[in-house]
Short mmCIF file of C-alpha atoms in Angstrom, two decimals:
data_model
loop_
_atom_site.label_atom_id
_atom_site.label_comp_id
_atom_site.label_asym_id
_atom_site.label_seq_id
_atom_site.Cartn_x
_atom_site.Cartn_y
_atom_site.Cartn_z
CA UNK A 29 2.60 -1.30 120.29
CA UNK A 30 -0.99 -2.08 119.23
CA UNK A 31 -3.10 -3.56 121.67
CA UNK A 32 -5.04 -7.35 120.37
CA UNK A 33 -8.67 -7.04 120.59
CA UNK A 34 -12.10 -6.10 118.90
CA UNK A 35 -11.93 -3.27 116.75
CA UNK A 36 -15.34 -1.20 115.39
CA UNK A 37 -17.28 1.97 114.92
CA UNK A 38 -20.69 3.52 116.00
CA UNK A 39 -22.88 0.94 114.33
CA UNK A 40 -25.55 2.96 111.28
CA UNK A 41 -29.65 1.87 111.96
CA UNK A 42 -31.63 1.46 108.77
CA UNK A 43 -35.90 0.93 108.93
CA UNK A 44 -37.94 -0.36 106.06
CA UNK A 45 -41.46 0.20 105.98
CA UNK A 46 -44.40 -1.65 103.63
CA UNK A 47 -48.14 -1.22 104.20
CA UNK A 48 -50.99 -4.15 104.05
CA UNK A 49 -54.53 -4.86 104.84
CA UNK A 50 -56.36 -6.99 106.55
CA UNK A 51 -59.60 -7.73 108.62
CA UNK A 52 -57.74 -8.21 112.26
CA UNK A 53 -55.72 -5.41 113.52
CA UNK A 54 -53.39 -7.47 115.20
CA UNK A 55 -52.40 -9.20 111.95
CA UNK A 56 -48.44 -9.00 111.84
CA UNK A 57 -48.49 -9.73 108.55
CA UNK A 58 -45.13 -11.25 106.56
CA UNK A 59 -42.25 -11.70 108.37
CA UNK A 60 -39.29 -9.32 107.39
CA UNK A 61 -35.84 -10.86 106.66
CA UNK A 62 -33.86 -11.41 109.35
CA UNK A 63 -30.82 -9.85 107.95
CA UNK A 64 -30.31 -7.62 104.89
CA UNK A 65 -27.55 -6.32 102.52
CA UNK A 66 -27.71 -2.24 101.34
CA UNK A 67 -24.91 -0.59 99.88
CA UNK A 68 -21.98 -3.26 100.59
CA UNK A 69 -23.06 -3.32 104.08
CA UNK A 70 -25.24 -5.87 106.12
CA UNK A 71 -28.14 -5.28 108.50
CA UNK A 72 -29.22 -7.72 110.70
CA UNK A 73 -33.13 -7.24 112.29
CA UNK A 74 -33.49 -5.43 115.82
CA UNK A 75 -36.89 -4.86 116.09
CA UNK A 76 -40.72 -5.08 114.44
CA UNK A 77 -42.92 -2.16 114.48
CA UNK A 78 -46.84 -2.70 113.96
CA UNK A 79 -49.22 0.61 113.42
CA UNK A 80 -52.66 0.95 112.85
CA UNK A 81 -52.96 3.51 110.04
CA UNK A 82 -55.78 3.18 108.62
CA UNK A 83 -59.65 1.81 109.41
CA UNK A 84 -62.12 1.47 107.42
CA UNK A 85 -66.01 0.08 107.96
CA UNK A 86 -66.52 -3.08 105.68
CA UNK A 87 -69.69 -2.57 103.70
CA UNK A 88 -71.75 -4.81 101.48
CA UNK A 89 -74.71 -4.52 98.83
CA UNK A 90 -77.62 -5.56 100.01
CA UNK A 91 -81.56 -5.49 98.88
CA UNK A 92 -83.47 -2.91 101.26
CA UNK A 93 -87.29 -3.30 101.83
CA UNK A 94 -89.65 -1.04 102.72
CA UNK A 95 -93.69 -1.04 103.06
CA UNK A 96 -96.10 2.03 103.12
CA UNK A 97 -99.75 1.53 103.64
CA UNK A 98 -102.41 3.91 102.41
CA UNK A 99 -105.72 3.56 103.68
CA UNK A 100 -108.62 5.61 102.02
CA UNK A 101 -112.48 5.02 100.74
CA UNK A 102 -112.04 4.86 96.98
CA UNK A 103 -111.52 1.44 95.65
CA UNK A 104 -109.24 2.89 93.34
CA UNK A 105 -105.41 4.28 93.77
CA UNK A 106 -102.34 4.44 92.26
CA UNK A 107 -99.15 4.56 94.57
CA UNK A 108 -95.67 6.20 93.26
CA UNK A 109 -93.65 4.65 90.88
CA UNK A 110 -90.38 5.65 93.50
CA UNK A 111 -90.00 7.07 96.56
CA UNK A 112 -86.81 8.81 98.50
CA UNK A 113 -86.12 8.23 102.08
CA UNK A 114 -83.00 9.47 103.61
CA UNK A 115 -81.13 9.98 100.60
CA UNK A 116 -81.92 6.46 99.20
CA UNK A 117 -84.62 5.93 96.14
CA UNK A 118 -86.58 3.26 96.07
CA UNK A 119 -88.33 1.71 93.43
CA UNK A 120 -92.28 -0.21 93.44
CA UNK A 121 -92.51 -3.74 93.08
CA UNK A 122 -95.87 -4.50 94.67
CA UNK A 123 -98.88 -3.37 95.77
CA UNK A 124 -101.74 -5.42 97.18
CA UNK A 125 -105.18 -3.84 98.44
CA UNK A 126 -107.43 -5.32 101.64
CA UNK A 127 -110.58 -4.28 101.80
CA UNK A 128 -112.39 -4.37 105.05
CA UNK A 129 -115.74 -3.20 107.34
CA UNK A 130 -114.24 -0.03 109.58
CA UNK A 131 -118.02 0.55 110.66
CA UNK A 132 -121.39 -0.74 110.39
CA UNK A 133 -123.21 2.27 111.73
CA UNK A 134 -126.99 1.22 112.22
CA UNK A 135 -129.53 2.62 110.03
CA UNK A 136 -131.80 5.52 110.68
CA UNK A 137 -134.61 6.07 112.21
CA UNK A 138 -138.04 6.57 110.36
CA UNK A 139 -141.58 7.02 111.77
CA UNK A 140 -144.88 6.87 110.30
CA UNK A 141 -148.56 6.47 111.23
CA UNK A 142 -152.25 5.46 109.67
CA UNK A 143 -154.90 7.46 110.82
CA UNK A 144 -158.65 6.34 110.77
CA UNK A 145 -162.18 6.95 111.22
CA UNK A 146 -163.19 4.38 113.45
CA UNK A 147 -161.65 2.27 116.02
CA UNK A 148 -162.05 -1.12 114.00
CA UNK A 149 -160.45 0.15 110.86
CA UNK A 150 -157.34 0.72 113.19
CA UNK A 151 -157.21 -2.22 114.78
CA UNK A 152 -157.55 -3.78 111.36
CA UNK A 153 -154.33 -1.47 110.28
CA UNK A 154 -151.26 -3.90 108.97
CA UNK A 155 -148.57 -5.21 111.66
CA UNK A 156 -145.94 -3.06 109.12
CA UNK A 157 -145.69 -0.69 106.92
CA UNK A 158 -143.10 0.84 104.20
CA UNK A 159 -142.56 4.84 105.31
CA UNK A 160 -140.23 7.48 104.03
CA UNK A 161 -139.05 10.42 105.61
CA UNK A 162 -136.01 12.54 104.99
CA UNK A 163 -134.42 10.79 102.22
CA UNK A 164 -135.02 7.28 103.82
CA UNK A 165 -137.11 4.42 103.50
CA UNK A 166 -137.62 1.91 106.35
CA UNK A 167 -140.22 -0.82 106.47
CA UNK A 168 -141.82 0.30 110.37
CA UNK A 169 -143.42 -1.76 111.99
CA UNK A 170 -147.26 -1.16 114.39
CA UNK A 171 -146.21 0.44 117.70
CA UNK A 172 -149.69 1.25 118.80
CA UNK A 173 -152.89 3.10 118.68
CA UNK A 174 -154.26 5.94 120.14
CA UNK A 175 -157.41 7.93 119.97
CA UNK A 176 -157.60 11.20 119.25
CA UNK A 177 -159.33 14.35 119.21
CA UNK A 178 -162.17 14.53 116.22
CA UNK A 179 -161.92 18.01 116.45
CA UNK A 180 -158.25 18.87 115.90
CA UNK A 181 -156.44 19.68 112.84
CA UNK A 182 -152.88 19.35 111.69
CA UNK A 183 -150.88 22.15 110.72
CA UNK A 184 -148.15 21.76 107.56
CA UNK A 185 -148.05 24.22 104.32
CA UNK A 186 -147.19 24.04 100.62
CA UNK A 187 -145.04 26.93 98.30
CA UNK A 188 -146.35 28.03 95.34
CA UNK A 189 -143.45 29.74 92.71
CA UNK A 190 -144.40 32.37 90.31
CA UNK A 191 -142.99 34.32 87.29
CA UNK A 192 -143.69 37.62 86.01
CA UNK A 193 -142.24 40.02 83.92
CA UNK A 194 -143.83 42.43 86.40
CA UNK A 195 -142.91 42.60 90.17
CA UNK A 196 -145.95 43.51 91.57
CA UNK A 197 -148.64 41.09 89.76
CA UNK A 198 -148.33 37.11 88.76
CA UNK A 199 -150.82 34.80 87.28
CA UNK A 200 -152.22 31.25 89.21
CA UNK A 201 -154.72 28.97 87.36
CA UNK A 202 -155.53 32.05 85.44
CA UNK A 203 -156.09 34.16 88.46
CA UNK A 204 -154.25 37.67 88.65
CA UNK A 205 -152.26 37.76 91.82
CA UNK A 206 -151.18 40.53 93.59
CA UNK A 207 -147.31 40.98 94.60
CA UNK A 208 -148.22 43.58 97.53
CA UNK A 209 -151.20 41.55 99.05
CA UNK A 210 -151.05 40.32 102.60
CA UNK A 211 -153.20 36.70 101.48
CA UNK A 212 -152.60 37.19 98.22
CA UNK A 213 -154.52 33.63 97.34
CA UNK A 214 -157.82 34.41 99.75
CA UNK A 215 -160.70 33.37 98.40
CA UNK A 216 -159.33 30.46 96.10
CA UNK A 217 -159.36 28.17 99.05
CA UNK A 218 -161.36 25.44 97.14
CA UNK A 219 -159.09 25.45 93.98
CA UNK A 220 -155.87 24.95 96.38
CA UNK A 221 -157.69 22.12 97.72
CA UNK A 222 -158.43 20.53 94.24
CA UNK A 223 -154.06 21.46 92.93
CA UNK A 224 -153.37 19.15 95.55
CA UNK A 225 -155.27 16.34 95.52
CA UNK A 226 -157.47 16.35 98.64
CA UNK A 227 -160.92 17.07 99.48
CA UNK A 228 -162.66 19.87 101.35
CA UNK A 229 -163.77 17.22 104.07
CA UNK A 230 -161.04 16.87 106.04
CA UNK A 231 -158.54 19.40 104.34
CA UNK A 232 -158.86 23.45 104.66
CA UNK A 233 -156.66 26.47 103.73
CA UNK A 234 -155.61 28.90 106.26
CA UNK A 235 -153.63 32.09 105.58
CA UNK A 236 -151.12 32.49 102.52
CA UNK A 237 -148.26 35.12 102.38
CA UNK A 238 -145.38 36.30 100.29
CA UNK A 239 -141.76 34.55 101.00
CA UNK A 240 -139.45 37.04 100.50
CA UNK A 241 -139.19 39.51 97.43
CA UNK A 242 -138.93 38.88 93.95
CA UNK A 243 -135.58 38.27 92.53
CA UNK A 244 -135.36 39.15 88.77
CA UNK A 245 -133.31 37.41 86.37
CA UNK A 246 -133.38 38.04 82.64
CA UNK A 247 -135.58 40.42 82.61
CA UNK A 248 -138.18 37.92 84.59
CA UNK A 249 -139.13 38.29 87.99
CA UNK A 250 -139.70 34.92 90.54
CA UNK A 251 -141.55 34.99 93.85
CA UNK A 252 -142.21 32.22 96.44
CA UNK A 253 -145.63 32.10 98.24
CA UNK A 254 -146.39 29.99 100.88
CA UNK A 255 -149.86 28.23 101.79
CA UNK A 256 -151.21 27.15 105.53
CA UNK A 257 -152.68 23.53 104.70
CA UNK A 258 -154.70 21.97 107.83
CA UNK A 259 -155.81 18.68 107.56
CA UNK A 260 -158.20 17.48 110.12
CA UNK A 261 -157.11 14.51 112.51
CA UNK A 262 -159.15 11.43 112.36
CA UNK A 263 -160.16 9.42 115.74
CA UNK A 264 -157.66 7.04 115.69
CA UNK A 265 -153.85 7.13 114.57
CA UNK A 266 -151.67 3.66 114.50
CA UNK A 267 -148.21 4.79 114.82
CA UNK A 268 -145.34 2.91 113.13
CA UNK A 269 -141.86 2.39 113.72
CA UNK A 270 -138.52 1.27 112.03
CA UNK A 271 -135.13 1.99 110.90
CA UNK A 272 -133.76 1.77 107.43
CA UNK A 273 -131.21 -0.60 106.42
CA UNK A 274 -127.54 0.02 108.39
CA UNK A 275 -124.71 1.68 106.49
CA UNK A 276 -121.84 0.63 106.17
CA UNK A 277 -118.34 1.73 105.21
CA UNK A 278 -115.78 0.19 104.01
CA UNK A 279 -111.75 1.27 104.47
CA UNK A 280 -109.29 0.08 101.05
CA UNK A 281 -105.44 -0.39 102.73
CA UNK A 282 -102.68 -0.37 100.09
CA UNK A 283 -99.64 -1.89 101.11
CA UNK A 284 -96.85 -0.99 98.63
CA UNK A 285 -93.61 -2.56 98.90
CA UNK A 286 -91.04 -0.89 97.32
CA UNK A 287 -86.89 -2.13 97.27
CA UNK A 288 -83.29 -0.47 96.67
CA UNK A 289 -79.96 -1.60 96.44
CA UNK A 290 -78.27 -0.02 99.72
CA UNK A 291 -74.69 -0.81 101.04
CA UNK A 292 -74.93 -1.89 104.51
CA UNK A 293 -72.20 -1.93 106.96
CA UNK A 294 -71.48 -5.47 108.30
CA UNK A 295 -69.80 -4.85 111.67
CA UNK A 296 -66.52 -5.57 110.50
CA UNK A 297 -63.31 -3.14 109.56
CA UNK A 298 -60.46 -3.19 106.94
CA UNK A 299 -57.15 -2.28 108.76
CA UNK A 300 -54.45 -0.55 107.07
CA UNK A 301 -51.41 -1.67 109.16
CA UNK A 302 -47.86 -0.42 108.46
CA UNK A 303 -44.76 -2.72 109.50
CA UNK A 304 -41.72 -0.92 110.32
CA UNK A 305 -38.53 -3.30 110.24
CA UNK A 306 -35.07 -1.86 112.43
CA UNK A 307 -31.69 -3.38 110.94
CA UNK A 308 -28.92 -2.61 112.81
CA UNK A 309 -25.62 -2.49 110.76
CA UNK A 310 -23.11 -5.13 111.69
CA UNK A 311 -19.49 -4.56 112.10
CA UNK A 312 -16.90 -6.93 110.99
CA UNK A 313 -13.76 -7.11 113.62
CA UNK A 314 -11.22 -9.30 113.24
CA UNK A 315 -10.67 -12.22 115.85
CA UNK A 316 -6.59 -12.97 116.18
CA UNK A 317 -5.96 -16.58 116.28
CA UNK A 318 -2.90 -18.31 117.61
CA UNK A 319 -0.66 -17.88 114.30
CA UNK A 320 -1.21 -14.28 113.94
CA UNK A 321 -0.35 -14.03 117.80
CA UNK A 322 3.12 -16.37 117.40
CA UNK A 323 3.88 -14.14 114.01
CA UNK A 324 3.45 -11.04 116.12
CA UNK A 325 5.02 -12.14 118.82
CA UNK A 326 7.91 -12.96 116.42
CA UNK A 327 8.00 -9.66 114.86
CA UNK A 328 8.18 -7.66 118.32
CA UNK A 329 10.84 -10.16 119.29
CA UNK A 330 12.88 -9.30 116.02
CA UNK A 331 12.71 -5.70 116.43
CA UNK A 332 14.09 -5.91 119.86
CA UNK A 333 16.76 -8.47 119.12
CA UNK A 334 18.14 -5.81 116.36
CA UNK A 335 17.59 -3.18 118.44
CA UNK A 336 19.83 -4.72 121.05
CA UNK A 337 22.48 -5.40 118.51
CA UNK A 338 22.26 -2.08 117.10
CA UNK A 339 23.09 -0.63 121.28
CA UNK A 340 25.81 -2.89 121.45
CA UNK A 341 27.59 -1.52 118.12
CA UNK A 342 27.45 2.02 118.96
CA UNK A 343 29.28 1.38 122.55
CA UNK A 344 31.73 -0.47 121.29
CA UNK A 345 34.48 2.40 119.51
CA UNK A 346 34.10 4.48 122.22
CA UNK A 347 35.57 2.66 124.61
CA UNK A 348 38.39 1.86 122.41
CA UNK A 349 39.35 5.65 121.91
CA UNK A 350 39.27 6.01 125.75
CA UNK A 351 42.01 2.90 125.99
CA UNK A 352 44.27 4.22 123.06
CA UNK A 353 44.17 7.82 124.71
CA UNK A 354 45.73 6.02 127.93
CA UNK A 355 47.90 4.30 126.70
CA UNK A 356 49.73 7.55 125.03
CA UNK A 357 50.04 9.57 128.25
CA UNK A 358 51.48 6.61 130.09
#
């Protein structure tokens, strides 16, 4: 006898899987369908899976600036066309130049004095004066006076350059000189005097002497010679003082922009999430209802009413044999 109830088997777990993106990782995405049919069989929806598989910076193109300054003292430059700076070229747009005072450096120093005869011709001497001295020209202006010796005289000297196809003997205002002289221009004191300019008053020649040896070139030799020159110091000098005009120097910047197309991470990520549905299969039973119980019933019922009958024919002959068998003996 079968027992009424709930019949089934081990139910079968299916999963399907599909992949999207999007910028939150805790996007869940689409629904999946509640309940599914595969293979003549349904599945109804257990569970929802969510993984992170995949993550990925967001980027963007964006315009990239940079600046580079060259500074320098020509008033002319040319900056690169392009540059490269970690791994990205950029390209010149602009370039605009300043110009501007770094220093103003004050100008040099020159001194000069007047020297006179007499005391009135100084004091008569102008309040400034235009001097030059070593490569500079300052307009100085009257310090002061101050008498001096009559007697001294001022030490300074002038060269002399010669060429001679011979070493040892050159030619001056006609005058044979000799290479291997010690004062090779003694004696022409007065004609030095007059080359120069300046009188015999208050100008004299002291000692003159070889500078050097003779260098030979092309088959011509040249020699230096030097000349003392003293010139004899008046009674009064009016010293002067000044500086030349200031210097100044100027600095060129160059500021050259130049610009590139970068892409440029914006803070934000592209998730690649993966969904993972679980359908569990479901299992049809059958649920008896009163009609099918009454027909069972009925059926069991049947089978033991004609099994009862069934009992009741087989006794029955027996017992008659038993009666006929007594009934002979008697």
């Amino acid at each position: 006898m079968g027992a009424i109830g709930t019949y089934g088997s081990e139910a079968e777990t299916i999963t399907r899987q599909y992949s999207y993106t999007s910028n939150d990782e805790n996007d869940k995405g689409n629904n999946p369908e509640e309940k599914i049919a595969e293979n003549g069989k349904e599945y109804e929806l257990q569970d929802i899976i969510y993984e992170v598989i995949d993550k990925k910076a967001i980027e963007e193109e964006t315009k990239k600036k940079i600046t580079l300054t060259k500074k320098t003292d020509n008033e002319e430059y040319e900056p690169r066309k392009e540059i490269v700076k970690d791994d990205v070229t950029y390209q010149l747009i602009d370039t605009q130049r300043n110009e501007e005072t770094v220093s103003e450096k004050k100008g040099r120093l020159v001194t000069g004095y007047l020297d006179f005869d007499n005391k009135n011709e100084a004091l008569s001497a102008p309040t400034s004066k235009s001097f030059s001295a070593n490569g500079v020209t300052a307009v100085c202006k009257k310090t002061g006076m101050k008498k001096l010796k009559a007697s001294s005289w001022q030490k300074s000297y002038i060269d002399f350059a010669f060429t001679s196809s011979n070493k040892n003997y050159y030619e001056w205002n006609g005058n044979e000189i000799d290479g291997n002289s010690d004062n090779p221009l003694k004696g022409y004191e007065s004609e030095i005097l007059k080359s120069i300019g300046v009188d015999e008053e208050n100008y004299k020649v002291g000692d003159s002497y070889w500078k050097g040896t003779a260098h030979r070139k092309n088959g011509m030799y040249t020699r230096k010679l030097r000349v003392e020159i003293k010139k004899k110091i008046p009674h009064y000098r009016v010293n002067y003082e000044g500086y030349s005009k200031s210097e100044v120097k100027k600095e060129y910047s160059y500021i050259s922009t130049y610009e590139a197309t970068v892409k440029q991470e914006t803070g934000e990520y592209e998730y690649t999430i993966q969904q993972t549905a679980v359908y569990k299969e479901l299992i049809k039973t059958d649920k008896p209802t009163i009609k099918k119980i009454v027909y069972r019933v009925g059926i069991i019922l049947l089978a033991i009413t004609i099994s009862g009958i069934l009992f009741i024919i087989y006794l029955k002959p027996k017992r008659r044999s038993k009666v006929d068998k007594f009934h002979k003996i008697k």
